[in-house]
Each structure stands twice: as C-alpha cells, then as structure tokens.
Amino acid sequence: MNRNPRYDILFEPIKIGPVTAPNRFFCTPHALGTGQQMPHTRAAMREMRAEGGWGVINTGYCSIHPSSDDAPLPYCRLWDDDDIKVHELMVEAVHRHNSLAGVELWHGGDGTGNRLTRAPLMSASGISTGSNYPGWMNLSQSRFMDKKDIKEFRQWHVDAAIRAKKAGFDIIYIYAGMNFGPYQFLLPWLNKRNDEYGGTLNNRVRLMREIIEDMREAVEATCAIALRFSTDELLQVPSDTFKSEAHEIISIMSDIPDLWDVKAASWTIEAASARFTEQGAREPFTNFVKPLTNKPVVSTGRFTSPDEMVSQIKRGIVDLIGAARPSIADPFLPKKINEGREDEIRECIGCNICVSGYHDCVPVRCTQNPTMGEEWRRNWHPEFVPKGNPKKSVLVIGSGPAGLECTKTLGDRGFDVTLAEASKELGGRITKECKLPGLSTWARVRDYRSNLIQRMNNVNIFKDSPLTAADIIELNCSHVVLATGAKWTRNIPDKDGRPGEELLNQNVFTPDDILEGNFPIGPTLIYDFDHYYMGSCIAELLTKKGLPITLVTPANAVSAWTFMNNELIEIRRRMIELEVEIFTDHDLSDFNGNTAILKSIFNNENKKEIEISSIIIVGKRQPDNSLLSDLNNELSSTKESKIESIHSIGDCKNPGAIVHAVYSGHECGRAIEGDTEIPIKWERPKIFS
Ligand code: ADP
Ligand code: SF4
C-alpha cells in the first residue's frame, strides 16, 4: 500500500548540523536496561528500530568518566578506548539501515551514586539533592567543584566526544537536564558560586556553552552536537528580560547547539504513565523553544498517532518526533506509516512496564511488544515469525492477552487456528480492566491483536463458546493451547503473615466482583497486598461512586510496586485528592461483617478496629486450570485422539501482569512445532588471561 500523502511531512529529511536525518522519526536517548554489560542485546534492540524506519537512534545515558557512575542501574560508558567497541557494534547496526546513530554523553554530577567507582560526587556548589532523593539514596553528599574540577570536567567531555567519533556516532549529546552535571550549574538554588560560573544567567550557562564549543572543536564539525535540556523547573524561575529563565537560556544559547532536545527535569514527569497523563501532555514545556532558535527541536510525548505527529510539526512545536516508548512498543511504526499500514501500529499503552525493566536492571520488556529484549538472544523479530505447517490445526481456548497473542503468532506462522472464547467479547481481563479509571489505553492490547487476527483467513474465531474437555477432544486439533486465565481469591495471610485461608463472609468481595459490576454497599475497606494498580484503581472507581473507602496495605506505600513504573507518587496524590483513608504497614486480621480488625505488621498486639460494611481483598490469584485437569482425565480414557500437544499459557499457568501473559502467548505461538523453550544465546563477560 502507498503512504497517505497527509503524512509526507514526516518523511522529510532534516539537517542536524553537519549530518542529515533521513526523516523526522527520532528515537530519543533512553536506557534499555542493557548498559555496557550486554552489547549484543543492546545493538540488536537499537538495530530493530533502524530497520523499522526510525531516522535517528540514540544510546541511553553514557558516562564520560568514572566520577559519574550509576551502578547498579544499567548505564553505558565511554571511559577509555576499550569502551569504544561496545558502541561500534551498535553504530554499525544502525548504519546498516541508513539511520543516524547518536550518543547521549552524560555526567551525573550530584544526580548519581558512584556506588561502583566510589569516586566522590561533585556539583556546582556542593549542594546535594539528587544523591539524597528517597528511593535512590546514597549516604554521600557531593563536594564543591573548584576551577581544576571544571577544567577536568570539560576535558572529560572532549575525550568522550573523541571516542564517540571514533565509534562512528553521527550525533553527540551534552546532557544538561534532570539534575545532572551541567544542569546543576543552571539552577539558581543549586548554583551559589560567586565566580564566573555563578550569579548571572550568562555565568550559569557558561559551562554548558564551553562544553559544546570544546566538543565541536574536538570532533571537527563532522558530528552534530545536541543539547538535552530540561525546561519545566526553569519555566518557573522569573527573568528580568524574558518570560522565564528557560526562555532566557534558550535565547542566550539559541543557535549554539545543532539540536535542542527538550525534556522534563524529573523522570516521573518525563515518563509518566497513561493512567495519569495524556499523549502530548508535556507540550507546554516545549512549545516556546522553536521561536527562540533556528536549530531543529525534538521532544517526546508518547505519540502513536501519525495525525498528532503531523500536528506537532505543523503547529511549530517540534521538527522531529521524539519517541522512546512508542518505538519500544512498535519498532516498525515509521515503516507502517510509510506503507499506508498505520492501522497495524502496535500502539504503546503507557503502562510503563518498560520503565520497571530498567529499574530491575534487565533489558526492558514491553507489554505490547513481547519480542523486546529478545532480538539477539532468541532471534525474535517483532514483525516476522518462522513459518509453521498450514496442515496442522491448533485450538486456542481463551482470548485474554495470552490467548490473543498466541493466536496471532500461530496465525502469522500459517497454522490453521481456532480461537474459542466463553464470553461474548474478546479480550479477557483487558476488556474488563480497561474500564477502570485511567486504563482505557490498555484496550489497545486487545484491539491490535483482534483487528489483525480477524483479517486472517487461517484463523476462525468463536465467541460465546465455553468449551468443555469433551468439546476439545471432539474438535480433534493437532495442538491445544489453554489460556483460561485466573481468578482473584478471598485468601488473606494468617496471623504470622504467611499464606492463609479464605475470608468467608458475604460482604467480602474480590476484584473479579468489581470488574463484573458487583459493587459493595456502604463504607468499604480495600485490603491490598497485590501492590500494583488494582487496589488503587478500585479505590478511585468506588470513591467516585460515592463510597467512603479505606485502603489497608502491609506495604509502606499504596501500590508499593509502582515505584518501579513511575506511578507511585501520582497514585498517592490521587488517593489524597479522593480522600481515601490510608493505613500502611497493616494487615487485615479479621472481619465480622461490621467491624474490621487491623494489626500492625510490626507488632501483633497493636490492633485497630474500623467500622466497615464490606471488604475487597486485592491479594492473590488462583490459576483457572480446571479445564486442563478435565482434559487430561478425559484423554487418559480416550483411545482415539489426534492431539499431539497441550500447552497452558498466561495467567492459567502463572498469574502475573499483562506483560507476562502476552509474552507467554508469544513464546508458545513460536514454540509449537518450532522454537526452543529457552534463549539460545547469553552475553558473557570477557575473561582476561
Ligand atoms: P490471560 O491474562 O492469561 O490471557 P484472561 O483472564 O485475560 O487470561 O483471559 C482468559 C479468557 O479465557 C477469558 O476471556 C475467559 O472467558 C476465557 N475462558 C475461560 N475458560 C474458558 C473455556 N472453558 N472456554 C472458552 N473460553 C474460556
Ligand atoms: Fe508502552 Fe507499556 Fe510497552 Fe512501555 S511497556 S513501551 S509503556 S506498552
């Protein structure tokens, strides 16, 4: 198919200093969880996006010197010439597809930990904020940077830029945002110097300007120099001559960098989830930049709609469409637009599971794209799967994320696939959960897959079709895949906090009841030891329906796991706005229908009584695998059956998050008459002889 001319503007080449991007699709720097330790995984992850049509592919944060070390978080580095090879691998991979490769040089200043190198932290005035931030805390404050430090700081940037050029990069960044090195010189509350690097704004930008000029001289104008800059905090700082200090800095620096990459100062704002922010929500941090510079501007906004991308350009907000998450969810997004296949885009749902992968220090994984991180070690491609046998039939039972992904994968492989779903709608848990407050984008997990499988001639879909073991045997398919999901239980921990019995009372509910529209009446207590979104989403839903809600959790925060996906602060803020009463560090010990008894997790004797009508237990889920045991029983007494293999996938095998179900469905779709079950390659450290 041909490209819609409406989107031609997205495919215009853009000059960035001495280099030219082949189009406006720009993968902004972001960590992939691979750091320096997994060079092959990292190169393959980045290459996939170049193959998918992104015109510029950047590294994540790349330390210029051992005095900036973010271990154990996965950052990469250019500390000496031995580090170059890791980057060459990625640059070559990106260049194979005629895209530009960029490197985000980074010095964390006070905004890192130096846990590995044990080098003292340093900052503009020895004022510590980043290193003492709860969550990433370390116990060391930063020291004041004297003139010698500043001279060395500039030289480290130059040395790293020269290595970056040797590695073949086309674009070299200086990072002056997110509380890192040069940014700390810009902020009046962190820069209290009284030399030529402090005081007036011209003085505070001096270091940033010098570094750009030094680097440009060092790379002999063959590489573009990009400036990554956070605007939101500086937009709040008044200026005598401009609307804000952010405006003033951009005016002073206007055409000095070859590219402005504009972002927020905190990661929880920069990469906020879709539950709390819309696509393009950060436009006010960016829209004032272009009128103040002649150089191209890039910024992100979780854009998955080509019409919104075009609007960003036509309205003069940006020149290049920056993306991290949309390019993770669909590395082939540009190619699909170019080929008139925008209805096939695997749209990011904004769940931030990818963010949690980085925090977990593993290659980022994605709810929508199960191949992410598996490109090298499993040879998985997001668009192509090895062919299967069209004469073989596969029956998939259950159309949740696991069943849908498995059906799609098997359909793409050419098998003769039948999908049976008990309910009237496809989607399983997605169809229910996407109706919870803030989760509407999650429907994309269902819609992307159901749209594609409905077009496949080799896939037959039967809704409203609850199957029994006898039905399965009668259908006589070669392979059977059970994707029947899981149910929330009423079990609560026992008096010692160990897995306990069901709380049996007619006023005790589970999330399944709520998702079916079976709501409690009167003051309700949510007892959440699942720690993800469900407890706080139900609290929001029911509060908005007028129910007084108390939320009790043994963790020290509501939805405690969501520290990993950047939602924790917003969830707490929302609970406060909704006046949800919160008890952290408490377990539910008993409930008699009118009174709940809570006990402190630190002291069994410390108890509280709360008058309450109903309880919702958001705890564990039980796999729904009764069909599997029925089937095995029936088969043991059936002589004639063509069934060659039976698989159970997703929540009916291991209850988990949606990302796990999608991955499990994909893995099974490849494994039937195909792929091995474990990865084929592992990264290994180099052994010095
Ligand atoms: P997962 O997250 O593992 O994909 P879900 O709970 O989202 O699981 O989906 C499971 C789906 O399986 C539900 O839509 C449910 O209606 C369907 N299902 C369960 N048992 C049967 C059955 N016997 N026949 C057909 N569909 C079933
Ligand atoms: Fe988007 Fe979620 Fe995938 Fe991240 S994990 S890219 S937020 S769909």
XYZ file of C-alpha atoms and ligand atoms in Angstrom:
724
model
C 0.000 0.000 0.000
C 1.065 3.577 -0.514
C 1.705 6.178 2.099
C -1.116 8.595 2.826
C 0.146 11.971 1.429
C -1.119 13.542 4.642
C 1.934 12.000 6.319
C 4.550 13.024 3.711
C 5.880 15.725 6.015
C 7.016 13.033 8.493
C 9.370 11.618 5.885
C 11.206 14.825 5.020
C 14.982 14.754 5.688
C 16.107 17.141 8.424
C 19.536 18.703 8.637
C 21.116 18.497 12.095
C 24.377 20.458 11.957
C 26.743 18.625 9.610
C 24.562 15.477 9.319
C 21.121 14.821 7.864
C 18.421 12.658 9.401
C 16.582 10.717 6.673
C 13.181 11.512 8.221
C 11.598 13.074 11.300
C 11.302 9.872 13.369
C 13.790 10.267 16.195
C 14.465 7.698 18.942
C 15.486 9.981 21.775
C 18.141 8.749 24.208
C 16.745 6.312 26.730
C 18.181 3.408 28.660
C 17.265 -0.083 27.533
C 18.369 -1.941 30.651
C 21.386 -3.418 28.886
C 24.054 -0.893 29.901
C 27.597 -1.727 28.962
C 27.215 -5.361 30.034
C 25.037 -6.584 27.170
C 26.477 -5.083 23.984
C 24.916 -7.602 21.589
C 21.471 -7.367 23.142
C 21.716 -3.595 23.087
C 22.891 -3.362 19.479
C 20.118 -5.690 18.318
C 17.449 -3.763 20.251
C 18.567 -0.497 18.665
C 19.053 -2.004 15.207
C 15.459 -3.217 15.134
C 14.243 0.356 15.258
C 16.595 1.433 12.487
C 15.235 -1.444 10.403
C 11.735 -0.248 11.292
C 12.416 3.178 9.802
C 13.418 5.447 12.711
C 15.779 8.013 11.176
C 17.860 8.627 14.308
C 18.684 6.071 17.003
C 20.379 7.171 20.215
C 22.056 5.330 23.069
C 20.856 5.733 26.634
C 22.898 7.733 29.126
C 26.600 7.144 28.516
C 29.001 8.117 31.283
C 32.024 10.146 30.205
C 34.174 9.407 33.270
C 34.357 7.114 36.357
C 33.357 10.091 38.512
C 29.869 9.554 37.088
C 28.732 6.020 37.803
C 25.108 4.933 38.191
C 25.655 1.284 39.200
C 23.730 -0.912 39.649
C 21.416 0.825 37.183
C 22.246 -0.052 33.585
C 24.068 2.913 32.041
C 26.712 2.693 29.338
C 30.096 4.399 29.252
C 32.996 5.777 27.244
C 35.662 5.915 29.936
C 38.553 4.814 27.756
C 39.290 3.402 24.312
C 38.409 -0.125 25.448
C 34.811 1.033 25.784
C 34.579 2.043 22.130
C 33.990 -1.448 20.735
C 30.695 -1.882 22.568
C 29.417 1.238 20.833
C 30.822 0.341 17.422
C 28.590 -2.707 17.451
C 25.508 -0.533 17.817
C 26.662 2.169 15.381
C 27.342 -0.400 12.659
C 23.961 -1.994 13.273
C 22.168 1.361 12.990
C 24.149 2.443 9.917
C 23.245 -0.818 8.120
C 19.766 0.695 7.751
C 20.952 4.207 6.817
C 19.813 5.782 10.073
C 21.928 8.151 12.141
C 23.425 6.984 15.438
C 23.630 9.325 18.423
C 25.269 9.031 21.834
C 23.997 10.705 24.987
C 27.167 11.705 26.821
C 26.379 12.102 30.492
C 27.939 13.268 33.705
C 25.593 12.800 36.651
C 27.247 15.314 39.000
C 25.256 15.039 42.213
C 22.417 13.149 40.484
C 24.062 9.741 40.580
C 25.525 7.377 43.201
C 29.109 6.365 42.287
C 28.435 3.153 44.175
C 30.788 1.136 41.974
C 33.679 3.529 41.407
C 33.461 5.113 44.911
C 34.556 8.430 43.390
C 33.370 11.464 45.380
C 30.244 13.084 43.953
C 30.639 16.641 42.751
C 28.305 19.500 41.971
C 28.263 23.222 41.199
C 28.194 24.331 44.838
C 28.370 21.110 46.857
C 24.610 21.263 47.492
C 23.178 17.757 47.470
C 19.711 16.932 46.225
C 19.833 14.059 43.729
C 22.028 11.745 45.774
C 19.757 12.157 48.800
C 16.488 11.608 46.947
C 14.463 8.912 48.784
C 14.470 5.770 46.697
C 17.861 6.256 45.091
C 19.533 7.495 48.241
C 23.136 7.003 48.956
C 24.870 8.179 52.065
C 27.378 10.536 50.477
C 26.853 14.202 49.681
C 28.553 16.000 46.819
C 31.556 18.288 47.026
C 32.094 21.740 45.517
C 33.702 21.776 42.054
C 36.729 24.062 42.005
C 38.345 25.515 38.868
C 40.541 22.441 38.424
C 37.463 20.205 38.570
C 35.717 22.377 35.987
C 38.718 22.191 33.669
C 38.796 18.404 34.007
C 35.012 18.191 33.611
C 35.313 19.961 30.236
C 38.195 17.724 29.202
C 36.265 14.534 30.084
C 33.505 15.673 27.737
C 36.062 16.293 24.998
C 37.777 12.922 25.498
C 34.445 11.104 25.421
C 33.367 13.044 22.318
C 36.567 11.989 20.535
C 35.886 8.347 21.465
C 32.284 8.730 20.318
C 33.527 9.981 16.974
C 35.902 7.008 16.748
C 32.953 4.692 17.419
C 31.256 6.279 14.402
C 28.468 8.266 16.053
C 26.826 10.997 13.980
C 25.274 12.944 16.867
C 26.923 13.638 20.221
C 24.866 14.917 23.129
C 25.666 17.041 26.117
C 23.174 16.326 28.895
C 22.039 19.399 30.823
C 18.815 18.175 32.342
C 17.307 16.001 35.058
C 19.585 17.226 37.815
C 22.725 16.005 36.040
C 26.136 17.765 35.936
C 25.841 20.882 33.769
C 22.146 21.338 34.660
C 23.089 21.874 38.311
C 25.052 24.952 37.209
C 21.897 26.436 35.640
C 19.622 26.305 38.679
C 19.902 29.329 40.998
C 19.102 27.202 44.079
C 21.942 24.754 43.318
C 24.493 27.178 41.923
C 25.619 29.588 44.657
C 29.046 30.269 43.151
C 30.488 33.749 43.093
C 32.988 33.178 40.279
C 32.395 33.414 36.521
C 30.340 30.166 36.624
C 27.757 31.508 39.085
C 25.464 34.504 39.613
C 24.076 35.926 36.369
C 22.434 33.618 33.882
C 25.215 34.320 31.402
C 27.619 32.955 34.015
C 25.458 29.948 34.879
C 25.242 28.823 31.221
C 28.985 29.315 30.737
C 29.985 25.711 31.456
C 27.296 24.287 29.157
C 28.377 26.635 26.348
C 32.068 25.907 26.842
C 31.474 22.156 26.708
C 29.545 22.458 23.435
C 32.272 24.622 21.914
C 35.039 22.303 23.174
C 33.297 19.230 21.815
C 32.588 20.844 18.479
C 36.237 21.755 18.056
C 37.280 18.217 19.040
C 35.067 16.400 16.559
C 35.968 18.803 13.757
C 32.396 19.598 12.786
C 31.773 16.091 11.447
C 29.329 15.169 14.193
C 26.294 17.166 15.255
C 26.281 18.410 18.853
C 22.879 18.072 20.541
C 21.866 19.695 23.799
C 19.479 17.820 26.078
C 17.829 20.366 28.317
C 15.078 20.274 30.970
C 12.749 23.247 30.869
C 9.927 22.734 33.358
C 11.733 23.867 36.513
C 13.363 26.862 34.798
C 9.999 27.904 33.344
C 9.008 28.670 36.952
C 12.027 30.943 37.533
C 11.323 34.632 36.723
C 13.749 36.527 34.498
C 14.205 40.307 34.221
C 14.195 40.323 30.433
C 12.283 37.197 29.394
C 9.157 35.316 30.415
C 11.295 32.898 32.433
C 14.890 31.733 32.826
C 14.085 28.816 30.479
C 13.250 31.385 27.763
C 16.360 33.364 28.588
C 18.698 30.344 28.424
C 17.350 29.287 25.059
C 17.768 32.848 23.774
C 21.362 33.058 25.027
C 22.256 29.625 23.650
C 19.912 29.879 20.661
C 21.957 28.519 17.721
C 24.955 27.176 19.643
C 23.842 23.508 19.720
C 22.916 21.801 16.435
C 19.795 20.328 18.012
C 17.632 21.092 21.050
C 16.259 18.010 22.786
C 13.719 19.282 25.304
C 12.560 17.252 28.280
C 11.247 17.454 31.851
C 13.507 17.621 34.888
C 12.104 14.591 36.673
C 11.743 11.128 35.250
C 8.355 10.575 36.842
C 7.074 13.570 34.847
C 9.083 12.830 31.708
C 7.925 9.215 31.577
C 4.548 9.495 33.298
C 2.148 6.646 32.667
C -1.027 6.904 30.586
C -3.045 6.431 33.777
C -2.094 9.962 34.760
C -1.167 11.802 31.544
C -2.426 12.104 28.003
C -0.360 11.810 24.829
C 1.471 15.129 24.298
C 0.854 16.337 27.867
C 4.272 17.995 28.115
C 3.709 20.352 25.190
C 3.818 23.437 27.496
C 7.439 22.546 28.358
C 8.395 22.574 24.680
C 6.173 24.915 22.697
C 8.168 28.094 23.449
C 11.528 26.731 22.243
C 11.211 26.831 18.457
C 10.518 30.580 18.171
C 13.791 31.232 20.050
C 16.147 29.163 17.856
C 16.839 28.384 14.201
C 18.060 24.909 15.117
C 15.823 21.834 14.979
C 13.884 20.889 18.111
C 12.908 17.409 19.266
C 10.760 16.298 22.172
C 8.685 13.292 23.161
C 5.011 12.899 24.038
C 4.175 9.184 23.764
C 2.918 9.878 20.250
C 1.457 6.872 18.447
C -0.937 8.695 16.133
C 0.583 9.963 12.858
C -2.029 12.716 12.733
C -0.872 14.023 16.105
C 2.752 13.842 14.901
C 1.883 15.912 11.829
C 0.023 18.378 14.012
C 3.091 18.783 16.272
C 5.182 19.749 13.244
C 2.601 21.940 11.502
C 1.878 23.828 14.713
C 5.590 24.554 15.092
C 6.090 22.659 18.364
C 8.911 20.387 17.154
C 10.824 19.495 13.995
C 11.476 15.881 14.897
C 9.103 13.435 16.576
C 10.940 12.088 19.576
C 9.990 8.694 20.937
C 11.115 6.156 23.447
C 8.034 4.125 24.436
C 6.205 4.224 21.077
C 9.393 2.889 19.457
C 9.676 0.122 22.060
C 6.066 -0.945 21.542
C 6.427 -0.792 17.766
C 9.942 -0.566 16.300
C 8.269 -0.606 12.857
C 5.964 2.367 13.478
C 7.586 4.611 10.793
C 7.621 1.841 8.194
C 3.959 1.090 8.793
C 3.046 4.750 8.260
C 5.259 4.863 5.173
C 3.497 1.833 3.715
C -0.039 3.045 4.489
C -0.424 0.448 7.246
C -0.961 2.788 10.175
C -3.886 0.610 11.314
C -1.274 -2.082 12.073
C 0.698 0.059 14.533
C 1.200 -1.703 17.861
C 0.416 1.341 19.971
C 2.124 1.899 23.297
C -0.432 1.682 26.121
C 1.599 3.865 28.500
C 1.748 1.205 31.251
C 5.464 1.809 31.977
C 6.372 -1.848 32.374
C 9.395 -0.896 30.224
C 10.443 1.601 32.893
C 10.315 -1.172 35.501
C 12.659 -3.280 33.351
C 15.273 -0.547 33.558
C 14.776 -0.272 37.332
C 15.118 -4.059 37.560
C 18.430 -3.759 35.634
C 17.299 -6.165 32.920
C 16.669 -5.499 29.207
C 13.430 -3.538 29.045
C 10.366 -5.589 28.409
C 7.150 -4.339 26.900
C 3.503 -5.267 27.411
C 2.700 -4.706 23.749
C 5.909 -5.980 22.157
C 6.909 -9.390 23.546
C 9.978 -9.542 21.300
C 11.582 -6.534 23.009
C 14.904 -7.597 24.538
C 14.773 -10.981 22.796
C 16.103 -9.834 19.404
C 19.633 -11.119 19.945
C 19.398 -13.963 22.457
C 16.276 -15.587 20.971
C 16.484 -14.196 17.459
C 12.947 -12.817 17.763
C 11.750 -10.237 15.273
C 8.690 -8.089 16.068
C 7.252 -8.428 12.571
C 8.316 -11.828 11.269
C 7.913 -15.330 12.690
C 9.198 -18.601 11.232
C 6.623 -20.413 9.091
C 4.697 -23.344 10.587
C 2.757 -26.190 8.988
C -0.536 -24.999 7.424
C -1.859 -28.572 7.508
C -1.694 -28.615 11.296
C -4.594 -27.291 13.347
C -4.328 -25.500 16.697
C -7.162 -24.816 19.131
C -6.661 -21.834 21.458
C -9.122 -21.559 24.357
C -9.470 -18.117 25.933
C -8.990 -14.723 24.300
C -7.248 -12.724 27.011
C -3.852 -11.187 26.242
C -2.196 -14.627 26.297
C -4.726 -16.311 24.005
C -4.889 -13.381 21.568
C -1.105 -13.092 21.252
C -0.747 -16.849 20.807
C -3.483 -16.877 18.152
C -1.844 -14.004 16.284
C 1.580 -15.640 16.362
C 0.234 -19.008 15.203
C -1.870 -17.274 12.555
C 1.188 -15.400 11.269
C 3.029 -18.708 11.119
C 0.315 -20.106 8.840
C -1.260 -22.732 11.121
C -4.970 -23.473 10.863
C -6.093 -21.791 14.108
C -9.391 -21.884 16.003
C -9.896 -19.442 18.881
C -12.752 -20.181 21.301
C -13.862 -17.615 23.878
C -16.510 -18.286 26.528
C -17.798 -14.717 26.731
C -19.441 -12.518 24.118
C -16.402 -10.248 23.782
C -12.740 -10.908 23.078
C -10.028 -9.620 25.408
C -10.392 -11.500 28.722
C -9.130 -9.387 31.609
C -8.229 -6.498 29.272
C -11.854 -5.940 28.288
C -12.773 -5.587 31.943
C -9.732 -3.786 33.307
C -9.608 -1.134 30.576
C -12.822 0.262 32.085
C -11.034 1.074 35.350
C -10.173 4.773 35.842
C -7.189 5.804 33.686
C -6.700 2.440 31.951
C -8.607 2.993 28.687
C -5.415 2.792 26.579
C -4.975 -0.794 27.766
C -7.726 -1.801 25.304
C -5.007 -1.450 22.647
C -3.588 -4.795 23.789
C -6.853 -6.416 22.678
C -7.629 -4.224 19.688
C -4.240 -4.511 17.958
C -4.414 -8.311 18.086
C -8.113 -8.823 17.446
C -8.007 -6.480 14.400
C -5.193 -8.477 12.838
C -6.493 -11.981 13.570
C -9.941 -11.119 12.249
C -8.334 -10.490 8.849
C -6.526 -13.824 8.719
C -8.127 -16.482 6.514
C -6.469 -19.245 8.525
C -7.952 -18.095 11.861
C -11.533 -18.843 12.942
C -12.887 -17.028 15.983
C -15.798 -18.318 18.058
C -17.158 -16.032 20.777
C -19.790 -17.077 23.311
C -18.307 -20.583 23.175
C -17.354 -22.047 26.556
C -15.602 -25.317 25.781
C -15.536 -28.477 27.882
C -12.874 -31.180 27.771
C -15.247 -33.317 25.676
C -15.659 -30.431 23.164
C -11.879 -30.120 22.873
C -11.435 -33.817 22.168
C -14.245 -33.738 19.636
C -12.649 -30.851 17.747
C -9.634 -33.119 17.272
C -6.972 -30.458 16.621
C -3.254 -31.257 16.418
C -2.354 -28.870 19.258
C -4.351 -27.404 22.136
C -3.498 -24.177 23.954
C -5.313 -23.341 27.184
C -5.390 -19.631 28.022
C -8.234 -19.635 30.509
C -6.889 -17.042 32.949
C -7.026 -16.811 36.736
C -9.452 -15.738 39.449
C -8.803 -13.453 42.429
C -9.095 -15.270 45.752
C -10.502 -14.286 49.152
C -7.445 -15.693 50.936
C -5.698 -13.474 53.454
C -2.384 -14.045 55.247
C -2.555 -15.900 58.596
C -1.596 -14.391 61.956
C 2.105 -14.785 61.136
C 1.742 -13.127 57.734
C 2.038 -16.460 55.882
C -0.394 -17.564 53.127
C -3.677 -18.240 54.905
C -7.305 -19.292 54.456
C -10.256 -17.711 52.644
C -12.077 -14.939 54.476
C -15.642 -16.243 54.253
C -18.284 -13.576 54.702
C -20.973 -12.491 52.287
C -19.681 -8.928 52.393
C -16.215 -9.917 51.185
C -15.532 -9.094 47.529
C -12.658 -9.607 45.081
C -11.579 -7.531 42.069
C -13.438 -10.032 39.858
C -16.700 -8.990 41.545
C -15.941 -5.318 40.986
C -14.932 -5.897 37.355
C -18.259 -7.739 36.834
C -20.107 -4.704 38.228
C -20.976 -6.403 41.534
C -20.249 -3.489 43.878
C -20.276 -3.370 47.695
C -22.581 -1.040 49.617
C -21.554 1.337 52.395
C -18.127 2.104 53.837
C -15.677 -0.306 52.240
C -12.185 -1.426 53.142
C -9.762 -2.445 50.401
C -7.092 -4.788 51.700
C -4.295 -4.633 49.099
C -1.345 -6.972 49.190
C -1.105 -7.206 45.385
C 0.766 -3.850 45.450
C 0.199 -2.951 41.777
C -2.600 -0.882 40.191
C -5.727 -2.879 41.111
C -6.194 -1.714 44.719
C -5.809 1.995 43.999
C -7.862 1.790 40.772
C -10.769 0.186 42.651
C -10.413 2.813 45.379
C -10.707 5.520 42.715
C -13.657 3.845 40.983
C -15.668 3.358 44.162
C -14.850 6.747 45.679
C -16.161 8.361 42.517
C -19.347 6.323 43.011
C -19.703 7.913 46.449
C -18.464 5.056 48.679
C -16.245 6.001 51.636
C -13.063 3.951 51.104
C -10.317 2.862 53.497
C -7.235 1.284 51.944
C -5.109 -1.022 54.070
C -1.785 -2.464 52.950
C 1.079 -4.266 54.677
C 3.491 -2.299 52.458
C 4.814 1.121 53.419
C 3.053 2.784 50.486
C -0.134 2.406 48.472
C 0.563 0.350 45.310
C 4.143 -0.029 46.542
C 5.408 -1.884 43.447
C 4.600 1.157 41.306
C 7.801 2.804 42.441
C 9.171 0.626 39.639
C 6.990 2.098 36.889
C 6.993 5.757 37.985
C 3.359 5.778 39.211
C 3.837 5.714 42.977
C 3.750 9.454 43.609
C 0.774 10.090 41.323
C -1.189 7.248 42.924
C -0.623 8.636 46.401
C -1.566 12.125 45.210
C -4.774 10.754 43.672
C -5.658 8.901 46.900
C -5.186 12.123 48.873
C -7.359 14.094 46.419
C -10.086 11.459 46.686
C -9.851 11.478 50.499
C -9.210 7.739 50.672
C -8.245 6.846 54.231
C -4.914 5.001 54.172
C -3.384 2.535 56.622
C 0.073 1.402 55.520
C 2.134 -1.227 57.416
C -1.077 -3.008 58.489
C -2.651 -6.380 57.808
C -6.308 -7.295 57.978
C -6.697 -9.734 60.827
C -10.480 -10.284 60.973
C -13.862 -9.065 59.771
C -17.269 -9.919 61.267
C -19.481 -8.128 58.747
C -19.483 -4.814 60.663
C -16.019 -4.372 62.090
C -12.605 -4.986 60.565
C -9.645 -5.620 62.828
C -6.271 -4.388 61.573
C -2.942 -5.212 63.080
C 0.440 -3.585 62.686
C 2.913 -5.671 60.679
C 5.500 -4.776 63.331
C 3.512 -5.727 66.419
C 0.691 -8.313 66.539
C -0.709 -6.737 69.698
C -1.091 -3.323 68.123
C -4.676 -3.571 66.755
C -7.216 -1.129 65.358
C -10.957 -1.599 64.899
C -12.727 0.026 61.957
C -16.496 0.129 61.408
C -16.960 -1.095 57.855
C -19.727 -2.756 55.792
C -17.689 -4.543 53.142
C -14.187 -5.671 52.316
C -12.463 -6.091 48.970
C -9.440 -8.381 49.046
C -6.872 -7.496 46.398
C -4.357 -10.227 47.031
C -3.504 -13.388 45.159
C -4.942 -15.043 42.066
C -5.633 -18.710 41.525
C -4.930 -20.181 38.052
C -8.144 -21.289 36.327
C -6.805 -24.643 35.168
C -9.750 -26.954 35.839
C -10.162 -27.412 32.088
C -6.608 -28.725 31.869
C -7.196 -31.401 34.515
C -10.567 -32.342 32.955
C -8.865 -32.683 29.599
C -6.057 -34.820 30.952
C -8.619 -37.042 32.706
C -10.728 -37.460 29.573
C -7.700 -38.153 27.425
C -6.481 -40.867 29.776
C -9.649 -42.821 28.970
C -9.852 -41.891 25.272
C -8.130 -44.157 22.821
C -8.552 -42.126 19.645
C -7.207 -38.577 19.749
C -5.216 -36.609 17.244
C -3.938 -34.192 19.918
C -0.137 -34.051 19.757
C 0.491 -31.429 22.426
C -1.312 -29.483 25.144
C 0.006 -26.161 26.458
C -1.223 -23.843 29.151
C -0.203 -20.194 28.916
C -0.650 -16.846 30.628
C -2.497 -16.486 33.906
C -3.805 -20.068 33.924
C -0.179 -21.179 34.135
C 1.421 -18.374 36.201
C -0.824 -15.481 37.256
C 1.031 -12.248 36.572
C 0.848 -8.868 34.899
C -0.424 -8.464 31.343
C 3.157 -8.264 30.084
C 3.706 -11.829 31.315
C 0.568 -13.131 29.630
C 1.466 -11.560 26.272
C 4.999 -12.916 26.468
C 3.768 -16.382 27.385
C 1.321 -16.359 24.451
C 4.013 -15.270 22.037
C 6.518 -17.811 23.301
C 4.004 -20.642 22.938
C 2.981 -19.433 19.470
C 6.604 -19.771 18.380
C 7.276 -22.993 20.302
C 4.575 -25.156 18.716
C 6.492 -27.165 16.123
C 9.275 -24.587 16.267
C 11.345 -22.526 18.672
C 13.320 -23.848 21.629
C 11.905 -23.009 25.030
C 14.991 -21.308 26.416
C 17.004 -18.485 24.904
C 19.693 -19.616 22.505
C 22.458 -17.175 23.443
C 23.709 -15.450 26.587
C 26.007 -12.440 26.944
C 29.230 -13.420 28.726
C 31.858 -11.269 30.431
C 35.297 -11.051 28.834
C 37.883 -13.137 30.747
C 41.304 -11.516 30.984
C 44.034 -14.134 30.589
P -4.705 -14.230 30.293
O -4.298 -12.973 31.006
O -3.903 -15.420 30.696
O -4.788 -14.042 28.821
P -7.529 -13.742 30.846
O -8.138 -13.924 32.187
O -7.353 -12.360 30.349
O -6.194 -14.585 30.809
O -8.425 -14.485 29.761
C -8.901 -15.771 29.916
C -10.071 -15.932 28.963
O -10.393 -17.320 28.865
C -11.348 -15.240 29.436
O -11.789 -14.364 28.407
C -12.345 -16.376 29.654
O -13.654 -16.013 29.265
C -11.794 -17.444 28.723
N -12.172 -18.814 29.108
C -12.013 -19.402 30.323
N -12.469 -20.682 30.312
C -12.899 -20.916 29.040
C -13.482 -22.049 28.371
N -13.705 -23.188 29.017
N -13.809 -21.919 27.063
C -13.562 -20.752 26.390
N -13.048 -19.671 26.978
C -12.709 -19.739 28.272
Fe 4.465 1.368 26.133
Fe 3.940 -0.237 28.189
Fe 5.451 -1.088 26.130
Fe 6.424 0.705 27.801
S 5.823 -1.385 28.285
S 6.532 0.777 25.587
S 4.625 1.915 28.274
S 3.301 -0.537 26.074
